[in-house]
Every structure is written in structure tokens, then in C-alpha cells.
mmCIF file of C-alpha atoms in Angstrom:
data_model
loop_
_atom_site.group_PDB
_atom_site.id
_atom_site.type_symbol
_atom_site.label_atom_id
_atom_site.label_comp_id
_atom_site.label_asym_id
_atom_site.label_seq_id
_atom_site.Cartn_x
_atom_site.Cartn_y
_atom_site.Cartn_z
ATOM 1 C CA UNK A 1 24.332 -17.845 59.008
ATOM 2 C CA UNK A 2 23.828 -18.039 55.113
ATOM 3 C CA UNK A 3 25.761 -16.424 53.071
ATOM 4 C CA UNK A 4 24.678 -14.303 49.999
ATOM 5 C CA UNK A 5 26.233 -14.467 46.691
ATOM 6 C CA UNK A 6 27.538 -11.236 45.733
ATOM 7 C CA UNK A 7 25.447 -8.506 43.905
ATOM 8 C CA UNK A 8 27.090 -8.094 40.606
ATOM 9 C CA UNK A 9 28.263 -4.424 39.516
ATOM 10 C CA UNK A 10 26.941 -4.951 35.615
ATOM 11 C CA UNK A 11 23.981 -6.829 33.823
ATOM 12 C CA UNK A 12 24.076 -7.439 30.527
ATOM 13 C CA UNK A 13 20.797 -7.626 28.812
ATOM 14 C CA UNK A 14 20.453 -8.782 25.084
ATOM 15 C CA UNK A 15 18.033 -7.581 22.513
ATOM 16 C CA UNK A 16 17.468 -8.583 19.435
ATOM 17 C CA UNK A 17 16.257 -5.211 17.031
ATOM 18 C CA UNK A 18 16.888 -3.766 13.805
ATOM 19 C CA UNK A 19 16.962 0.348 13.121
ATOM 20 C CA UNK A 20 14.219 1.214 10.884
ATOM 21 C CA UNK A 21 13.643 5.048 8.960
ATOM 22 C CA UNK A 22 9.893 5.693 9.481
ATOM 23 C CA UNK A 23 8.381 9.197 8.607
ATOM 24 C CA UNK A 24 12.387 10.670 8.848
ATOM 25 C CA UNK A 25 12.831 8.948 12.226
ATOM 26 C CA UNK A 26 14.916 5.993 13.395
ATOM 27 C CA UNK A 27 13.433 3.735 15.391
ATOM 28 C CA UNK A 28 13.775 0.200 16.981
ATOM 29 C CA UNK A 29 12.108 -2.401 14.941
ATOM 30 C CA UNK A 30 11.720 -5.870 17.388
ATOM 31 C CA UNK A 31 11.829 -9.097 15.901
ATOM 32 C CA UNK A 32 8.462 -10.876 14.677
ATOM 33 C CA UNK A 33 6.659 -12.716 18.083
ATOM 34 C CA UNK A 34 7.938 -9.585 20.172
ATOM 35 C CA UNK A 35 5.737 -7.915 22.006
ATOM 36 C CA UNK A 36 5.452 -3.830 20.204
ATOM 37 C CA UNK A 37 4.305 -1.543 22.534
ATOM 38 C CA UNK A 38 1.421 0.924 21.342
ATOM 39 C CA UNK A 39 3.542 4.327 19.651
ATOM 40 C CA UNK A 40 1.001 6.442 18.034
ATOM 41 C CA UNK A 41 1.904 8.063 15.209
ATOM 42 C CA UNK A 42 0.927 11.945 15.407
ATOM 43 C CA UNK A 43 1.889 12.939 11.981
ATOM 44 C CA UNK A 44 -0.748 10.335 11.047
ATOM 45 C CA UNK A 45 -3.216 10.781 13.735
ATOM 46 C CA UNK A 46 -2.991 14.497 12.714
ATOM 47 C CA UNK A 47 -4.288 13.750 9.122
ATOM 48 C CA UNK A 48 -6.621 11.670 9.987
ATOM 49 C CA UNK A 49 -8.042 14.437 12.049
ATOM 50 C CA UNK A 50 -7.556 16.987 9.466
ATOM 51 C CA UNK A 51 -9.449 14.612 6.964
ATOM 52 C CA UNK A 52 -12.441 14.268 8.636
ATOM 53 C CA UNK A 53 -12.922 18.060 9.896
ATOM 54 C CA UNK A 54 -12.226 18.610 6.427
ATOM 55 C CA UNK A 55 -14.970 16.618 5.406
ATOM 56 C CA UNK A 56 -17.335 17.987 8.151
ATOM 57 C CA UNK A 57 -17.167 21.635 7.025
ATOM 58 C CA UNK A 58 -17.360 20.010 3.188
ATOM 59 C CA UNK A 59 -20.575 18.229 4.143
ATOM 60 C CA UNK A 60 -22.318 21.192 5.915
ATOM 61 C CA UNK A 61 -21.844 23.944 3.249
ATOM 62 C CA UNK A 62 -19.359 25.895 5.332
ATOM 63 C CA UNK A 63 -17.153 25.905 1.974
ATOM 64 C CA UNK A 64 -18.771 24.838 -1.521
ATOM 65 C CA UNK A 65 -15.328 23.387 -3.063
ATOM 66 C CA UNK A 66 -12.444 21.452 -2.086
ATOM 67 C CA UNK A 67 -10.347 24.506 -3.973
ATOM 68 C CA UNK A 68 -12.203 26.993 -1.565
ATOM 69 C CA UNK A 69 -11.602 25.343 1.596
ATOM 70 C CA UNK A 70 -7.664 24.710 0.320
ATOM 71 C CA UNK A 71 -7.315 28.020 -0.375
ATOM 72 C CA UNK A 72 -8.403 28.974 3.495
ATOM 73 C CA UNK A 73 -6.514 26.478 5.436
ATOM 74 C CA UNK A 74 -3.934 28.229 2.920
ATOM 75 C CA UNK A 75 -2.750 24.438 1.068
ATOM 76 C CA UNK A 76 -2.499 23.126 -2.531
ATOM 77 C CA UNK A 77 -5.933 21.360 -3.369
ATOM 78 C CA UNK A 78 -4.169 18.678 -4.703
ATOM 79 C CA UNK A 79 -2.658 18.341 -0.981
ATOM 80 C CA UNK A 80 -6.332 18.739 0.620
ATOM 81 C CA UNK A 81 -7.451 16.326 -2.026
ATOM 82 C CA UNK A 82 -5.113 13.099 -1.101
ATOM 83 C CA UNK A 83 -5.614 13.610 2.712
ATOM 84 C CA UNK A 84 -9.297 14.051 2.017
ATOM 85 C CA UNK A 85 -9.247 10.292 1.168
ATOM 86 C CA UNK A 86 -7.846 9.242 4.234
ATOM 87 C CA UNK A 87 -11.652 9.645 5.309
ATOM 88 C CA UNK A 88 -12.605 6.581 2.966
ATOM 89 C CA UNK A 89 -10.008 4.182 5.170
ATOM 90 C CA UNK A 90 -11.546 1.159 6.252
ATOM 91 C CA UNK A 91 -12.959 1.674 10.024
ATOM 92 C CA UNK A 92 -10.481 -1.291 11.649
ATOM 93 C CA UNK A 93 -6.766 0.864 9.790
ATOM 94 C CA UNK A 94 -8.192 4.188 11.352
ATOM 95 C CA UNK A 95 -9.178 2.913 14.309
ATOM 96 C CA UNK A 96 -5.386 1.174 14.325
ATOM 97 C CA UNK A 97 -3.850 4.188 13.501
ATOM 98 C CA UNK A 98 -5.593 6.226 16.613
ATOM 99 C CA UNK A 99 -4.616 3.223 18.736
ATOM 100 C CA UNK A 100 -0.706 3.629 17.499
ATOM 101 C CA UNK A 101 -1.510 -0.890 16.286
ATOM 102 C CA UNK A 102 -0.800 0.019 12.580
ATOM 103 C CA UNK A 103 2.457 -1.010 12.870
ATOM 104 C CA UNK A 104 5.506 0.384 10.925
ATOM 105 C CA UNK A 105 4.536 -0.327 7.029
ATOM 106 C CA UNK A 106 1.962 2.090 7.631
ATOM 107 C CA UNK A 107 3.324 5.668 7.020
ATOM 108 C CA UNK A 108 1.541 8.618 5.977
ATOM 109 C CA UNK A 109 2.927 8.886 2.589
ATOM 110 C CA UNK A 110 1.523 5.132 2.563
ATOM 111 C CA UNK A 111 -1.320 5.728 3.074
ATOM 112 C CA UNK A 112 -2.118 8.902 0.816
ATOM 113 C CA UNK A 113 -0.685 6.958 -2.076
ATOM 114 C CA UNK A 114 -3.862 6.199 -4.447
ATOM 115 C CA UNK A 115 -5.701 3.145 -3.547
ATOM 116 C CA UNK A 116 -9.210 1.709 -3.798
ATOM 117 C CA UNK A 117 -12.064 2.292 -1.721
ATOM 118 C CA UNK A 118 -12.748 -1.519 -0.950
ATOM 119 C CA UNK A 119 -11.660 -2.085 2.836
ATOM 120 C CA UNK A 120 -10.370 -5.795 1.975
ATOM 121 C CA UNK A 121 -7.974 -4.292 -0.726
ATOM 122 C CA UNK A 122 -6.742 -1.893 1.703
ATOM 123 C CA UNK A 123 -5.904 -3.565 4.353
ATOM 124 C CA UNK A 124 -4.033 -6.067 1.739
ATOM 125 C CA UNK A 125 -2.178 -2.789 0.396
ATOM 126 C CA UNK A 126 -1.676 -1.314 3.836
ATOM 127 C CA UNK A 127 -0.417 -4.645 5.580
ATOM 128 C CA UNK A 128 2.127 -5.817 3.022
ATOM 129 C CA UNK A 129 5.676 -5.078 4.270
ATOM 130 C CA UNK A 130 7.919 -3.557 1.245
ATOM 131 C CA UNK A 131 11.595 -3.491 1.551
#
């Protein structure tokens, strides 16, 4: 008869992470090499979405101006205006962004902060951590 070494009452498990403020929340930031698991970000995802309906009733005459449409969805044009440009993201950041891959240096006030329309140059802006 074998005997079984005893099944212990407590595991300790330890994890290496760092608390992070990201769009008003805390979260867990893991150590570079760690595997991240996919977290969308819905705040983001949300203007993304508003962007491009935005654009859509833009583009098809619903409303003439960018004032007229803010003025229905009841927001400051200057609002409508910066997430408007969310639309001119490079395809691979929005795409990132839907997928909850843009990882945490990319936060909406990030990304409505003025930059250029060339896709190289924003993924450069995007993809630099800042302290």
C-alpha cells in the first residue's frame, strides 16, 4: 500500500502586477512577456461606433452640418468634432480596439487628442507608453 503525501490546506500563488488608473479604473497591469488577456474597452468601442454612424448619416445627407447633427444627438460640436476623427484611425488600431489588443496606453482621451492622419504616425503616437 502507497502512501499519499498529504493535501495541503493553502497554496500560495505569486504574481507579479502593478495597479494601473485607465479611463478612472484600476486595473492589473502584468509584467512585459505576460500573457494579457483580450479586455475590450467599451467606452472606446462605444466611440468608435458613434464615429462612424456619425459619419454615415454625415455622408448620406441625413444632416447637412456637423453643428446640425450635434445639436440632435443634443452634444457640443466641438465634442462631435474630436470623436468624428476617430473615423480617420488607421484600420489595424480600430480593428485592435474592437478586439480589446490595444493595450493600456490607448485610452479614449488618447486617442481624441489631435494627431495626424498618416497611419504610421499614429500608431507611433498611439503605441508609445507615457508615464
Amino acid at each position: 500500500m502507497s502512501r499519499r503525501a498529504p493535501i495541503p490546506e493553502t497554496v500560495t500563488l505569486q504574481v507579479s502586477f502593478r495597479i494601473v488608473k485607465r479611463g478612472g479604473r484600476k486595473e492589473m497591469q502584468m509584467p512585459d512577456g505576460a500573457a494579457q488577456p483580450r479586455r475590450t474597452d467599451n467606452t472606446l468601442v462605444k466611440a468608435l461606433a458613434r464615429a462612424f454612424r456619425w459619419k454615415r448619416m454625415l455622408e448620406s445627407g441625413e444632416f447637412a452640418t456637423i453643428a446640425e447633427l450635434a445639436e440632435q444627438e443634443g452634444i457640443a460640436p466641438s465634442y462631435m468634432t474630436r470623436v468624428l476623427r476617430l473615423t480617420l484611425l488607421a484600420p489595424d488600431i480600430v480593428e485592435a480596439i474592437l478586439d480589446g489588443q490595444q493595450g493600456p496606453e490607448v485610452t479614449l482621451a488618447r486617442v481624441l487628442e489631435p494627431m495626424t492622419v498618416e497611419w504610421s504616425e499614429q500608431r507611433s503616437h498611439l503605441l508609445t507608453r507615457r508615464p
